[in-house]
Amino acid sequence: MSGPGAPRRLRVLRVIARLNVGGPALHVSLLTSRLDPDRFESLLAAGSPGEREGDMLALRPDLAVELGERLVTIPGLGRDVRPGADLRALRGLEGLVRRFRPHVVHTHTAKAGALGRLVAAGRRTPVIVHTFHGTVFGGHFHPVAGRAAALAERGLGRLSDAVLAVSPTVASELARHHVGRGRVRVVPLGLDLAPFAAVPALEGAPPPVLTLVARLAPVKDVPLFLEAAEMARRRVPALRVRIAGDGPLRSEIEAIAPPWAELLGHRGDLPALLADSGVVALSSRSEGSPVALIEALAAARPVVSVPVGGVVDILRGRPGALLATDRSAGALADAIVQALGDASLARAAAAGRAQIVCEFGIERLVADIEALYEELWEAHSRLSSRRLSEP
């Protein structure tokens, strides 16, 4: 930042629907707490997680300590559309923006992105940014809802100075639906991968322990994973199968899970869980950027997945990773069995660990976002100066 009248620190307000267990909540918590305090003053506004979603800060008290007073709870803000609660959240955000007077408002997730950008534009916030961690325009979402979401996002994109996508696939989806024209940039996730990088690499072929780390929500398609695991167990009878996570489908998954599948619930010790794993799998219907697979690769564990969304961007050609030929239980089972018997895949995962940590570490993300904010602020300042100098 430079020039007369430039603030000593940029005030940044980040808005997310809720801090549930998942990649977006990790992403925003780490960004808020780790931006350079000499250049940025950060606040994070969030609603409360829904029932069975899991509370990220309860699971990760270290993040709660890092955030400290930078976290502000907005009553009514959450995932679901509820007119009364949404109006209360809108008023809460408007009051927060009025008091904090941010130079930058950066929103995450769909509803928080809509409410946050409307408030920011109404209060003439100089810089408005939104991150897409995935899209709701198609796939497993109802077509009418998808079209309505795309139409709304086109309008909101015109309020945004930058629209960020966490993977090239997400960026392509935005382009296909004409969202954020000319303003879309790919900024991959950044995570605290140091605890995973400390996990000892495997020696020899992966042990017969298959792990899924996922929210128990429709998008993760846990039934497909269980079907593939059952097929794999017919060929590898000693295979242990574990599912770490919780969510709205917990009761349904418990009802269909066979006795050999261990349902572990939310786990706050994922590095230890991965240390005891041979292969980590993913069976999602859609993914923006798969945090569970990134963390597994940082732990030098082979990963397998169905080929969807941002998974393909990350895993194609990646050492230690296998993509199933299609999104079917049989194809996923084949990939699981192949990975379990492949010592060279385990060695490749260990050799590729440093690269995944470099690409998706929090240090890279913080540097990218700090540079982005300063670039956008400078552009705003130049435009304001030109307007003031015009007769």
mmCIF file of C-alpha atoms in Angstrom:
data_model
loop_
_atom_site.group_PDB
_atom_site.id
_atom_site.type_symbol
_atom_site.label_atom_id
_atom_site.label_comp_id
_atom_site.label_asym_id
_atom_site.label_seq_id
_atom_site.Cartn_x
_atom_site.Cartn_y
_atom_site.Cartn_z
ATOM 1 C CA MET A 1 0.000 0.000 0.000
ATOM 2 C CA SER A 2 1.308 3.405 -0.897
ATOM 3 C CA GLY A 3 0.306 6.928 -1.741
ATOM 4 C CA PRO A 4 -1.225 9.782 0.204
ATOM 5 C CA GLY A 5 -4.181 8.828 2.310
ATOM 6 C CA ALA A 6 -3.368 5.099 2.180
ATOM 7 C CA PRO A 7 -4.404 3.348 5.415
ATOM 8 C CA ARG A 8 -1.689 1.952 7.652
ATOM 9 C CA ARG A 9 -3.595 -1.332 7.679
ATOM 10 C CA LEU A 10 -6.383 -2.575 5.449
ATOM 11 C CA ARG A 11 -9.459 -3.586 7.427
ATOM 12 C CA VAL A 12 -10.724 -6.933 6.100
ATOM 13 C CA LEU A 13 -14.105 -8.422 6.963
ATOM 14 C CA ARG A 14 -14.545 -12.070 5.965
ATOM 15 C CA VAL A 15 -18.066 -13.546 5.976
ATOM 16 C CA ILE A 16 -19.058 -17.236 5.965
ATOM 17 C CA ALA A 17 -22.382 -18.908 6.719
ATOM 18 C CA ARG A 18 -21.063 -21.076 9.562
ATOM 19 C CA LEU A 19 -17.888 -22.671 10.893
ATOM 20 C CA ASN A 20 -18.920 -26.288 10.489
ATOM 21 C CA VAL A 21 -16.467 -29.137 10.006
ATOM 22 C CA GLY A 22 -15.180 -28.774 6.454
ATOM 23 C CA GLY A 23 -12.704 -27.155 4.106
ATOM 24 C CA PRO A 24 -14.249 -23.675 3.776
ATOM 25 C CA ALA A 25 -14.336 -23.187 7.565
ATOM 26 C CA LEU A 26 -10.685 -24.207 7.852
ATOM 27 C CA HIS A 27 -9.773 -21.929 4.949
ATOM 28 C CA VAL A 28 -11.432 -18.808 6.386
ATOM 29 C CA SER A 29 -10.262 -19.411 9.965
ATOM 30 C CA LEU A 30 -6.645 -19.761 8.935
ATOM 31 C CA LEU A 31 -6.781 -16.743 6.622
ATOM 32 C CA THR A 32 -8.356 -14.538 9.258
ATOM 33 C CA SER A 33 -5.842 -15.450 11.929
ATOM 34 C CA ARG A 34 -2.702 -15.464 9.783
ATOM 35 C CA LEU A 35 -2.793 -12.389 7.573
ATOM 36 C CA ASP A 36 0.121 -10.085 8.402
ATOM 37 C CA PRO A 37 -1.125 -8.025 11.393
ATOM 38 C CA ASP A 38 1.140 -5.140 10.417
ATOM 39 C CA ARG A 39 -0.702 -4.758 7.098
ATOM 40 C CA PHE A 40 -4.191 -6.090 7.805
ATOM 41 C CA GLU A 41 -6.798 -5.898 10.543
ATOM 42 C CA SER A 42 -9.101 -8.891 10.181
ATOM 43 C CA LEU A 43 -12.567 -9.861 11.385
ATOM 44 C CA LEU A 44 -14.478 -13.057 10.617
ATOM 45 C CA ALA A 45 -18.284 -12.982 10.726
ATOM 46 C CA ALA A 46 -20.062 -16.344 10.891
ATOM 47 C CA GLY A 47 -23.348 -17.919 11.880
ATOM 48 C CA SER A 48 -23.802 -21.103 13.896
ATOM 49 C CA PRO A 49 -23.400 -24.655 12.513
ATOM 50 C CA GLY A 50 -26.543 -26.677 12.013
ATOM 51 C CA GLU A 51 -27.450 -29.800 13.928
ATOM 52 C CA ARG A 52 -25.046 -32.706 13.231
ATOM 53 C CA GLU A 53 -22.809 -30.526 11.049
ATOM 54 C CA GLY A 54 -20.143 -30.357 13.741
ATOM 55 C CA ASP A 55 -18.541 -27.244 15.165
ATOM 56 C CA MET A 56 -15.084 -26.670 13.702
ATOM 57 C CA LEU A 57 -13.924 -24.598 16.667
ATOM 58 C CA ALA A 58 -15.081 -27.205 19.178
ATOM 59 C CA LEU A 59 -13.182 -29.853 17.242
ATOM 60 C CA ARG A 60 -10.155 -27.591 16.760
ATOM 61 C CA PRO A 61 -9.778 -25.437 19.901
ATOM 62 C CA ASP A 62 -6.396 -24.304 18.597
ATOM 63 C CA LEU A 63 -8.222 -22.446 15.808
ATOM 64 C CA ALA A 64 -10.549 -20.854 18.341
ATOM 65 C CA VAL A 65 -7.513 -19.580 20.250
ATOM 66 C CA GLU A 66 -5.904 -18.264 17.046
ATOM 67 C CA LEU A 67 -9.060 -16.389 16.059
ATOM 68 C CA GLY A 68 -9.711 -14.967 19.523
ATOM 69 C CA GLU A 69 -11.588 -11.674 19.310
ATOM 70 C CA ARG A 70 -11.392 -11.645 15.516
ATOM 71 C CA LEU A 71 -14.517 -13.847 15.388
ATOM 72 C CA VAL A 72 -17.973 -12.219 15.435
ATOM 73 C CA THR A 73 -21.166 -14.305 15.560
ATOM 74 C CA ILE A 74 -24.032 -13.089 13.366
ATOM 75 C CA PRO A 75 -27.453 -14.311 14.649
ATOM 76 C CA GLY A 76 -29.560 -15.816 11.890
ATOM 77 C CA LEU A 77 -26.660 -16.469 9.525
ATOM 78 C CA GLY A 78 -26.458 -20.124 8.499
ATOM 79 C CA ARG A 79 -26.696 -22.529 5.598
ATOM 80 C CA ASP A 80 -30.446 -22.814 5.056
ATOM 81 C CA VAL A 81 -32.648 -20.146 3.490
ATOM 82 C CA ARG A 82 -35.053 -18.887 6.180
ATOM 83 C CA PRO A 83 -36.539 -15.447 5.454
ATOM 84 C CA GLY A 84 -36.883 -14.281 9.065
ATOM 85 C CA ALA A 85 -33.409 -15.444 10.068
ATOM 86 C CA ASP A 86 -31.916 -14.125 6.833
ATOM 87 C CA LEU A 87 -33.346 -10.673 7.472
ATOM 88 C CA ARG A 88 -31.887 -10.739 10.985
ATOM 89 C CA ALA A 89 -28.507 -11.776 9.549
ATOM 90 C CA LEU A 90 -28.682 -9.009 6.939
ATOM 91 C CA ARG A 91 -29.264 -6.419 9.661
ATOM 92 C CA GLY A 92 -26.466 -7.865 11.769
ATOM 93 C CA LEU A 93 -24.020 -7.700 8.887
ATOM 94 C CA GLU A 94 -25.106 -4.157 8.028
ATOM 95 C CA GLY A 95 -24.426 -3.047 11.593
ATOM 96 C CA LEU A 96 -21.035 -4.768 11.628
ATOM 97 C CA VAL A 97 -19.980 -3.172 8.332
ATOM 98 C CA ARG A 98 -21.124 0.231 9.579
ATOM 99 C CA ARG A 99 -19.054 -0.115 12.777
ATOM 100 C CA PHE A 100 -15.943 -1.791 11.360
ATOM 101 C CA ARG A 101 -15.832 0.194 8.077
ATOM 102 C CA PRO A 102 -13.868 -2.458 6.159
ATOM 103 C CA HIS A 103 -11.732 -1.635 3.167
ATOM 104 C CA VAL A 104 -12.299 -5.229 1.949
ATOM 105 C CA VAL A 105 -15.305 -7.529 2.373
ATOM 106 C CA HIS A 106 -14.486 -11.107 1.370
ATOM 107 C CA THR A 107 -17.377 -13.595 1.386
ATOM 108 C CA HIS A 108 -17.460 -17.393 1.302
ATOM 109 C CA THR A 109 -20.323 -19.887 0.701
ATOM 110 C CA ALA A 110 -23.522 -19.123 -1.162
ATOM 111 C CA LYS A 111 -25.874 -17.451 1.315
ATOM 112 C CA ALA A 112 -23.140 -15.553 3.160
ATOM 113 C CA GLY A 113 -21.855 -14.486 -0.251
ATOM 114 C CA ALA A 114 -25.229 -13.071 -1.222
ATOM 115 C CA LEU A 115 -25.965 -11.271 2.046
ATOM 116 C CA GLY A 116 -22.399 -10.080 2.566
ATOM 117 C CA ARG A 117 -21.996 -8.655 -0.921
ATOM 118 C CA LEU A 118 -25.354 -6.911 -0.854
ATOM 119 C CA VAL A 119 -24.451 -5.221 2.432
ATOM 120 C CA ALA A 120 -20.945 -4.354 1.252
ATOM 121 C CA ALA A 121 -22.224 -2.817 -1.976
ATOM 122 C CA GLY A 122 -24.920 -0.897 -0.122
ATOM 123 C CA ARG A 123 -22.314 0.542 2.260
ATOM 124 C CA ARG A 124 -19.962 1.339 -0.673
ATOM 125 C CA THR A 125 -17.172 -0.908 0.564
ATOM 126 C CA PRO A 126 -14.140 -0.192 -1.650
ATOM 127 C CA VAL A 127 -13.205 -3.831 -2.417
ATOM 128 C CA ILE A 128 -15.585 -6.809 -2.585
ATOM 129 C CA VAL A 129 -14.338 -10.377 -3.125
ATOM 130 C CA HIS A 130 -16.147 -13.719 -3.151
ATOM 131 C CA THR A 131 -14.689 -17.238 -3.095
ATOM 132 C CA PHE A 132 -16.468 -20.191 -4.681
ATOM 133 C CA HIS A 133 -15.463 -23.381 -2.843
ATOM 134 C CA GLY A 134 -17.764 -25.217 -5.273
ATOM 135 C CA THR A 135 -20.931 -24.403 -7.194
ATOM 136 C CA VAL A 136 -24.609 -25.331 -6.911
ATOM 137 C CA PHE A 137 -25.446 -24.807 -10.576
ATOM 138 C CA GLY A 138 -25.913 -28.398 -11.682
ATOM 139 C CA GLY A 139 -25.082 -32.014 -10.996
ATOM 140 C CA HIS A 140 -26.952 -33.417 -8.007
ATOM 141 C CA PHE A 141 -28.822 -30.165 -7.342
ATOM 142 C CA HIS A 142 -32.352 -29.638 -8.667
ATOM 143 C CA PRO A 143 -32.117 -28.063 -12.151
ATOM 144 C CA VAL A 144 -34.520 -25.230 -11.291
ATOM 145 C CA ALA A 145 -32.564 -24.385 -8.136
ATOM 146 C CA GLY A 146 -29.324 -24.561 -10.094
ATOM 147 C CA ARG A 147 -30.551 -22.150 -12.753
ATOM 148 C CA ALA A 148 -31.862 -19.750 -10.120
ATOM 149 C CA ALA A 149 -28.527 -19.853 -8.288
ATOM 150 C CA ALA A 150 -26.604 -19.147 -11.497
ATOM 151 C CA LEU A 151 -28.856 -16.187 -12.311
ATOM 152 C CA ALA A 152 -28.396 -14.754 -8.814
ATOM 153 C CA GLU A 153 -24.636 -15.240 -8.957
ATOM 154 C CA ARG A 154 -24.407 -13.389 -12.265
ATOM 155 C CA GLY A 155 -25.850 -10.331 -10.584
ATOM 156 C CA LEU A 156 -23.733 -10.725 -7.472
ATOM 157 C CA GLY A 157 -20.658 -11.189 -9.645
ATOM 158 C CA ARG A 158 -21.160 -7.682 -11.008
ATOM 159 C CA LEU A 159 -20.893 -6.388 -7.429
ATOM 160 C CA SER A 160 -17.558 -8.187 -6.946
ATOM 161 C CA ASP A 161 -14.124 -6.818 -7.758
ATOM 162 C CA ALA A 162 -12.764 -10.362 -7.860
ATOM 163 C CA VAL A 163 -14.400 -13.792 -7.943
ATOM 164 C CA LEU A 164 -12.120 -16.572 -6.715
ATOM 165 C CA ALA A 165 -12.398 -20.253 -7.630
ATOM 166 C CA VAL A 166 -10.575 -22.914 -5.616
ATOM 167 C CA SER A 167 -9.812 -25.015 -8.700
ATOM 168 C CA PRO A 168 -9.728 -24.724 -12.495
ATOM 169 C CA THR A 169 -12.839 -26.921 -12.705
ATOM 170 C CA VAL A 170 -14.796 -24.521 -10.490
ATOM 171 C CA ALA A 171 -13.555 -21.618 -12.632
ATOM 172 C CA SER A 172 -14.737 -23.424 -15.774
ATOM 173 C CA GLU A 173 -18.156 -23.984 -14.202
ATOM 174 C CA LEU A 174 -18.406 -20.266 -13.427
ATOM 175 C CA ALA A 175 -17.463 -19.407 -17.003
ATOM 176 C CA ARG A 176 -20.017 -21.876 -18.385
ATOM 177 C CA HIS A 177 -22.745 -20.101 -16.425
ATOM 178 C CA HIS A 178 -21.420 -16.573 -17.197
ATOM 179 C CA VAL A 179 -20.662 -15.793 -13.544
ATOM 180 C CA GLY A 180 -18.021 -13.172 -12.731
ATOM 181 C CA ARG A 181 -17.078 -12.459 -16.327
ATOM 182 C CA GLY A 182 -13.536 -11.097 -16.522
ATOM 183 C CA ARG A 183 -13.144 -11.177 -12.732
ATOM 184 C CA VAL A 184 -12.553 -14.876 -12.034
ATOM 185 C CA ARG A 185 -9.181 -15.986 -10.668
ATOM 186 C CA VAL A 186 -8.091 -19.436 -9.516
ATOM 187 C CA VAL A 187 -6.714 -19.358 -5.962
ATOM 188 C CA PRO A 188 -6.323 -22.898 -4.592
ATOM 189 C CA LEU A 189 -7.086 -23.764 -0.988
ATOM 190 C CA GLY A 190 -4.406 -23.305 1.632
ATOM 191 C CA LEU A 191 -4.304 -25.481 4.751
ATOM 192 C CA ASP A 192 -2.102 -25.982 7.790
ATOM 193 C CA LEU A 193 -0.408 -29.134 6.514
ATOM 194 C CA ALA A 194 2.536 -29.240 8.944
ATOM 195 C CA PRO A 195 0.895 -31.815 11.293
ATOM 196 C CA PHE A 196 0.181 -34.082 8.312
ATOM 197 C CA ALA A 197 3.663 -33.681 6.849
ATOM 198 C CA ALA A 198 5.029 -35.010 10.158
ATOM 199 C CA VAL A 199 3.262 -38.380 9.726
ATOM 200 C CA PRO A 200 5.822 -41.136 8.962
ATOM 201 C CA ALA A 201 5.664 -42.467 5.420
ATOM 202 C CA LEU A 202 4.578 -46.044 4.745
ATOM 203 C CA GLU A 203 7.115 -48.825 4.356
ATOM 204 C CA GLY A 204 6.097 -51.297 1.685
ATOM 205 C CA ALA A 205 2.564 -51.741 0.359
ATOM 206 C CA PRO A 206 -0.240 -49.897 2.151
ATOM 207 C CA PRO A 207 -1.788 -51.899 4.994
ATOM 208 C CA PRO A 208 -5.411 -53.055 4.482
ATOM 209 C CA VAL A 209 -6.980 -50.068 6.228
ATOM 210 C CA LEU A 210 -9.339 -47.967 4.089
ATOM 211 C CA THR A 211 -10.436 -44.563 5.413
ATOM 212 C CA LEU A 212 -13.075 -42.091 4.277
ATOM 213 C CA VAL A 213 -13.013 -38.611 5.843
ATOM 214 C CA ALA A 214 -16.220 -36.813 4.910
ATOM 215 C CA ARG A 215 -19.327 -35.039 6.103
ATOM 216 C CA LEU A 216 -22.270 -37.425 6.210
ATOM 217 C CA ALA A 217 -24.177 -35.391 3.652
ATOM 218 C CA PRO A 218 -25.706 -36.319 0.276
ATOM 219 C CA VAL A 219 -22.915 -34.699 -1.744
ATOM 220 C CA LYS A 220 -20.317 -37.095 -0.262
ATOM 221 C CA ASP A 221 -22.279 -40.198 -1.392
ATOM 222 C CA VAL A 222 -21.209 -42.437 1.486
ATOM 223 C CA PRO A 223 -23.490 -45.270 0.237
ATOM 224 C CA LEU A 224 -21.376 -45.458 -2.933
ATOM 225 C CA PHE A 225 -18.242 -45.690 -0.772
ATOM 226 C CA LEU A 226 -19.769 -48.525 1.302
ATOM 227 C CA GLU A 227 -20.753 -50.407 -1.855
ATOM 228 C CA ALA A 228 -17.223 -50.052 -3.253
ATOM 229 C CA ALA A 229 -15.692 -51.083 0.085
ATOM 230 C CA GLU A 230 -17.849 -54.213 0.165
ATOM 231 C CA MET A 231 -16.649 -55.144 -3.324
ATOM 232 C CA ALA A 232 -13.044 -54.515 -2.278
ATOM 233 C CA ARG A 233 -13.427 -56.687 0.847
ATOM 234 C CA ARG A 234 -14.429 -59.648 -1.299
ATOM 235 C CA ARG A 235 -10.960 -59.451 -2.853
ATOM 236 C CA VAL A 236 -9.108 -58.278 0.280
ATOM 237 C CA PRO A 237 -10.934 -60.039 3.168
ATOM 238 C CA ALA A 238 -8.698 -58.494 5.840
ATOM 239 C CA LEU A 239 -9.671 -54.946 4.808
ATOM 240 C CA ARG A 240 -10.690 -52.623 7.659
ATOM 241 C CA VAL A 241 -13.074 -49.844 6.658
ATOM 242 C CA ARG A 242 -13.446 -46.603 8.628
ATOM 243 C CA ILE A 243 -15.570 -43.493 8.119
ATOM 244 C CA ALA A 244 -14.624 -40.324 9.991
ATOM 245 C CA GLY A 245 -17.245 -37.601 9.992
ATOM 246 C CA ASP A 246 -20.773 -36.671 10.991
ATOM 247 C CA GLY A 247 -23.640 -34.823 9.404
ATOM 248 C CA PRO A 248 -27.329 -34.738 8.585
ATOM 249 C CA LEU A 249 -27.334 -38.283 7.173
ATOM 250 C CA ARG A 250 -25.792 -39.876 10.258
ATOM 251 C CA SER A 251 -28.932 -41.918 11.098
ATOM 252 C CA GLU A 252 -29.355 -43.095 7.503
ATOM 253 C CA ILE A 253 -25.711 -44.153 7.244
ATOM 254 C CA GLU A 254 -25.897 -45.992 10.576
ATOM 255 C CA ALA A 255 -28.952 -47.859 9.273
ATOM 256 C CA ILE A 256 -27.221 -49.118 6.101
ATOM 257 C CA ALA A 257 -23.646 -49.534 7.348
ATOM 258 C CA PRO A 258 -22.579 -53.188 7.653
ATOM 259 C CA PRO A 259 -20.895 -54.411 10.862
ATOM 260 C CA TRP A 260 -17.437 -54.250 9.314
ATOM 261 C CA ALA A 261 -17.661 -50.464 8.691
ATOM 262 C CA GLU A 262 -16.459 -48.394 11.652
ATOM 263 C CA LEU A 263 -18.315 -45.081 12.036
ATOM 264 C CA LEU A 264 -15.922 -42.882 13.984
ATOM 265 C CA GLY A 265 -17.812 -39.573 14.070
ATOM 266 C CA HIS A 266 -15.937 -36.280 13.981
ATOM 267 C CA ARG A 267 -12.220 -36.666 14.683
ATOM 268 C CA GLY A 268 -9.954 -33.936 15.959
ATOM 269 C CA ASP A 269 -6.851 -36.104 15.511
ATOM 270 C CA LEU A 270 -6.801 -36.571 11.748
ATOM 271 C CA PRO A 271 -2.991 -36.850 11.479
ATOM 272 C CA ALA A 272 -3.088 -39.813 13.885
ATOM 273 C CA LEU A 273 -6.028 -41.321 12.014
ATOM 274 C CA LEU A 274 -4.166 -41.047 8.714
ATOM 275 C CA ALA A 275 -1.009 -42.495 10.257
ATOM 276 C CA ASP A 276 -3.061 -45.643 10.909
ATOM 277 C CA SER A 277 -4.476 -45.725 7.365
ATOM 278 C CA GLY A 278 -3.306 -47.490 4.251
ATOM 279 C CA VAL A 279 -5.461 -45.812 1.607
ATOM 280 C CA VAL A 280 -7.802 -42.804 1.778
ATOM 281 C CA ALA A 281 -10.776 -42.742 -0.570
ATOM 282 C CA LEU A 282 -13.430 -40.267 -1.733
ATOM 283 C CA SER A 283 -16.782 -41.031 -3.382
ATOM 284 C CA SER A 284 -18.338 -37.566 -3.755
ATOM 285 C CA ARG A 285 -20.905 -36.528 -6.330
ATOM 286 C CA SER A 286 -19.281 -33.087 -6.560
ATOM 287 C CA GLU A 287 -16.155 -31.437 -5.153
ATOM 288 C CA GLY A 288 -14.622 -27.992 -5.355
ATOM 289 C CA SER A 289 -11.292 -28.870 -3.754
ATOM 290 C CA PRO A 290 -11.045 -32.089 -1.693
ATOM 291 C CA VAL A 291 -9.478 -31.191 1.666
ATOM 292 C CA ALA A 292 -9.464 -34.805 2.881
ATOM 293 C CA LEU A 293 -7.372 -35.935 -0.085
ATOM 294 C CA ILE A 294 -4.970 -33.006 0.184
ATOM 295 C CA GLU A 295 -4.388 -33.784 3.868
ATOM 296 C CA ALA A 296 -3.939 -37.492 3.112
ATOM 297 C CA LEU A 297 -1.339 -36.767 0.431
ATOM 298 C CA ALA A 298 0.457 -34.435 2.860
ATOM 299 C CA ALA A 299 0.528 -37.407 5.242
ATOM 300 C CA ALA A 300 2.104 -39.481 2.438
ATOM 301 C CA ARG A 301 -0.914 -41.780 2.173
ATOM 302 C CA PRO A 302 -2.075 -43.066 -1.224
ATOM 303 C CA VAL A 303 -5.490 -41.738 -2.232
ATOM 304 C CA VAL A 304 -8.187 -42.961 -4.608
ATOM 305 C CA SER A 305 -11.286 -41.142 -5.792
ATOM 306 C CA VAL A 306 -14.049 -41.059 -8.308
ATOM 307 C CA PRO A 307 -13.323 -38.468 -11.032
ATOM 308 C CA VAL A 308 -15.461 -35.452 -10.131
ATOM 309 C CA GLY A 309 -14.978 -31.673 -10.086
ATOM 310 C CA GLY A 310 -11.824 -30.313 -8.518
ATOM 311 C CA VAL A 311 -10.668 -33.827 -7.584
ATOM 312 C CA VAL A 312 -9.528 -34.317 -11.157
ATOM 313 C CA ASP A 313 -7.567 -31.043 -11.105
ATOM 314 C CA ILE A 314 -5.614 -32.196 -8.054
ATOM 315 C CA LEU A 315 -5.199 -35.946 -8.584
ATOM 316 C CA ARG A 316 -4.603 -36.331 -12.318
ATOM 317 C CA GLY A 317 -0.901 -37.133 -12.708
ATOM 318 C CA ARG A 318 -0.322 -36.672 -8.959
ATOM 319 C CA PRO A 319 2.239 -39.044 -7.350
ATOM 320 C CA GLY A 320 0.476 -41.401 -4.942
ATOM 321 C CA ALA A 321 -3.016 -40.867 -6.398
ATOM 322 C CA LEU A 322 -5.370 -43.048 -8.420
ATOM 323 C CA LEU A 323 -8.508 -41.868 -10.192
ATOM 324 C CA ALA A 324 -11.254 -44.424 -10.761
ATOM 325 C CA THR A 325 -12.259 -44.796 -14.384
ATOM 326 C CA ASP A 326 -15.770 -43.543 -13.621
ATOM 327 C CA ARG A 327 -18.090 -42.672 -10.734
ATOM 328 C CA SER A 328 -19.276 -46.209 -10.046
ATOM 329 C CA ALA A 329 -18.816 -48.553 -7.102
ATOM 330 C CA GLY A 330 -17.051 -51.116 -9.280
ATOM 331 C CA ALA A 331 -14.529 -48.648 -10.652
ATOM 332 C CA LEU A 332 -13.829 -47.238 -7.180
ATOM 333 C CA ALA A 333 -13.388 -50.777 -5.776
ATOM 334 C CA ASP A 334 -10.907 -51.604 -8.526
ATOM 335 C CA ALA A 335 -8.859 -48.500 -7.677
ATOM 336 C CA ILE A 336 -8.942 -49.307 -3.942
ATOM 337 C CA VAL A 337 -7.693 -52.861 -4.480
ATOM 338 C CA GLN A 338 -4.985 -51.685 -6.880
ATOM 339 C CA ALA A 339 -3.767 -49.097 -4.367
ATOM 340 C CA LEU A 340 -3.697 -51.538 -1.459
ATOM 341 C CA GLY A 341 -1.333 -53.872 -3.271
ATOM 342 C CA ASP A 342 1.004 -51.251 -4.724
ATOM 343 C CA ALA A 343 4.169 -50.467 -2.773
ATOM 344 C CA SER A 344 5.319 -48.161 -5.578
ATOM 345 C CA LEU A 345 2.195 -46.019 -5.098
ATOM 346 C CA ALA A 346 3.051 -45.623 -1.409
ATOM 347 C CA ARG A 347 6.606 -44.607 -2.319
ATOM 348 C CA ALA A 348 5.231 -42.107 -4.844
ATOM 349 C CA ALA A 349 2.960 -40.608 -2.175
ATOM 350 C CA ALA A 350 5.990 -40.102 0.076
ATOM 351 C CA ALA A 351 8.036 -38.590 -2.751
ATOM 352 C CA GLY A 352 5.211 -36.214 -3.708
ATOM 353 C CA ARG A 353 4.498 -34.992 -0.190
ATOM 354 C CA ALA A 354 6.724 -31.909 -0.391
ATOM 355 C CA GLN A 355 5.004 -30.737 -3.580
ATOM 356 C CA ILE A 356 1.479 -31.025 -2.174
ATOM 357 C CA VAL A 357 2.544 -29.100 0.945
ATOM 358 C CA CYS A 358 4.040 -26.355 -1.223
ATOM 359 C CA GLU A 359 0.964 -26.094 -3.476
ATOM 360 C CA PHE A 360 -1.691 -26.222 -0.761
ATOM 361 C CA GLY A 361 0.051 -24.950 2.369
ATOM 362 C CA ILE A 362 -1.348 -22.016 4.290
ATOM 363 C CA GLU A 363 1.785 -19.968 3.646
ATOM 364 C CA ARG A 364 1.092 -19.929 -0.090
ATOM 365 C CA LEU A 365 -2.558 -19.022 0.405
ATOM 366 C CA VAL A 366 -1.788 -16.162 2.784
ATOM 367 C CA ALA A 367 0.770 -14.711 0.358
ATOM 368 C CA ASP A 368 -1.699 -14.984 -2.546
ATOM 369 C CA ILE A 369 -4.544 -13.306 -0.666
ATOM 370 C CA GLU A 370 -2.401 -10.532 0.819
ATOM 371 C CA ALA A 371 -1.127 -9.678 -2.666
ATOM 372 C CA LEU A 372 -4.677 -9.781 -4.069
ATOM 373 C CA TYR A 373 -6.097 -7.422 -1.437
ATOM 374 C CA GLU A 374 -3.315 -4.900 -1.943
ATOM 375 C CA GLU A 375 -3.652 -5.096 -5.742
ATOM 376 C CA LEU A 376 -7.404 -4.492 -5.576
ATOM 377 C CA TRP A 377 -7.012 -1.677 -3.060
ATOM 378 C CA GLU A 378 -4.426 0.026 -5.263
ATOM 379 C CA ALA A 379 -6.759 -0.294 -8.267
ATOM 380 C CA HIS A 380 -9.599 1.238 -6.242
ATOM 381 C CA SER A 381 -7.347 4.077 -5.083
ATOM 382 C CA ARG A 382 -6.189 4.876 -8.623
ATOM 383 C CA LEU A 383 -9.772 4.922 -9.891
ATOM 384 C CA SER A 384 -10.853 7.188 -7.021
ATOM 385 C CA SER A 385 -7.962 9.565 -7.707
ATOM 386 C CA ARG A 386 -8.868 9.813 -11.406
ATOM 387 C CA ARG A 387 -12.488 10.584 -10.559
ATOM 388 C CA LEU A 388 -11.445 13.303 -8.120
ATOM 389 C CA SER A 389 -9.151 14.902 -10.709
ATOM 390 C CA GLU A 390 -11.788 14.990 -13.433
ATOM 391 C CA PRO A 391 -13.359 18.440 -14.007
#
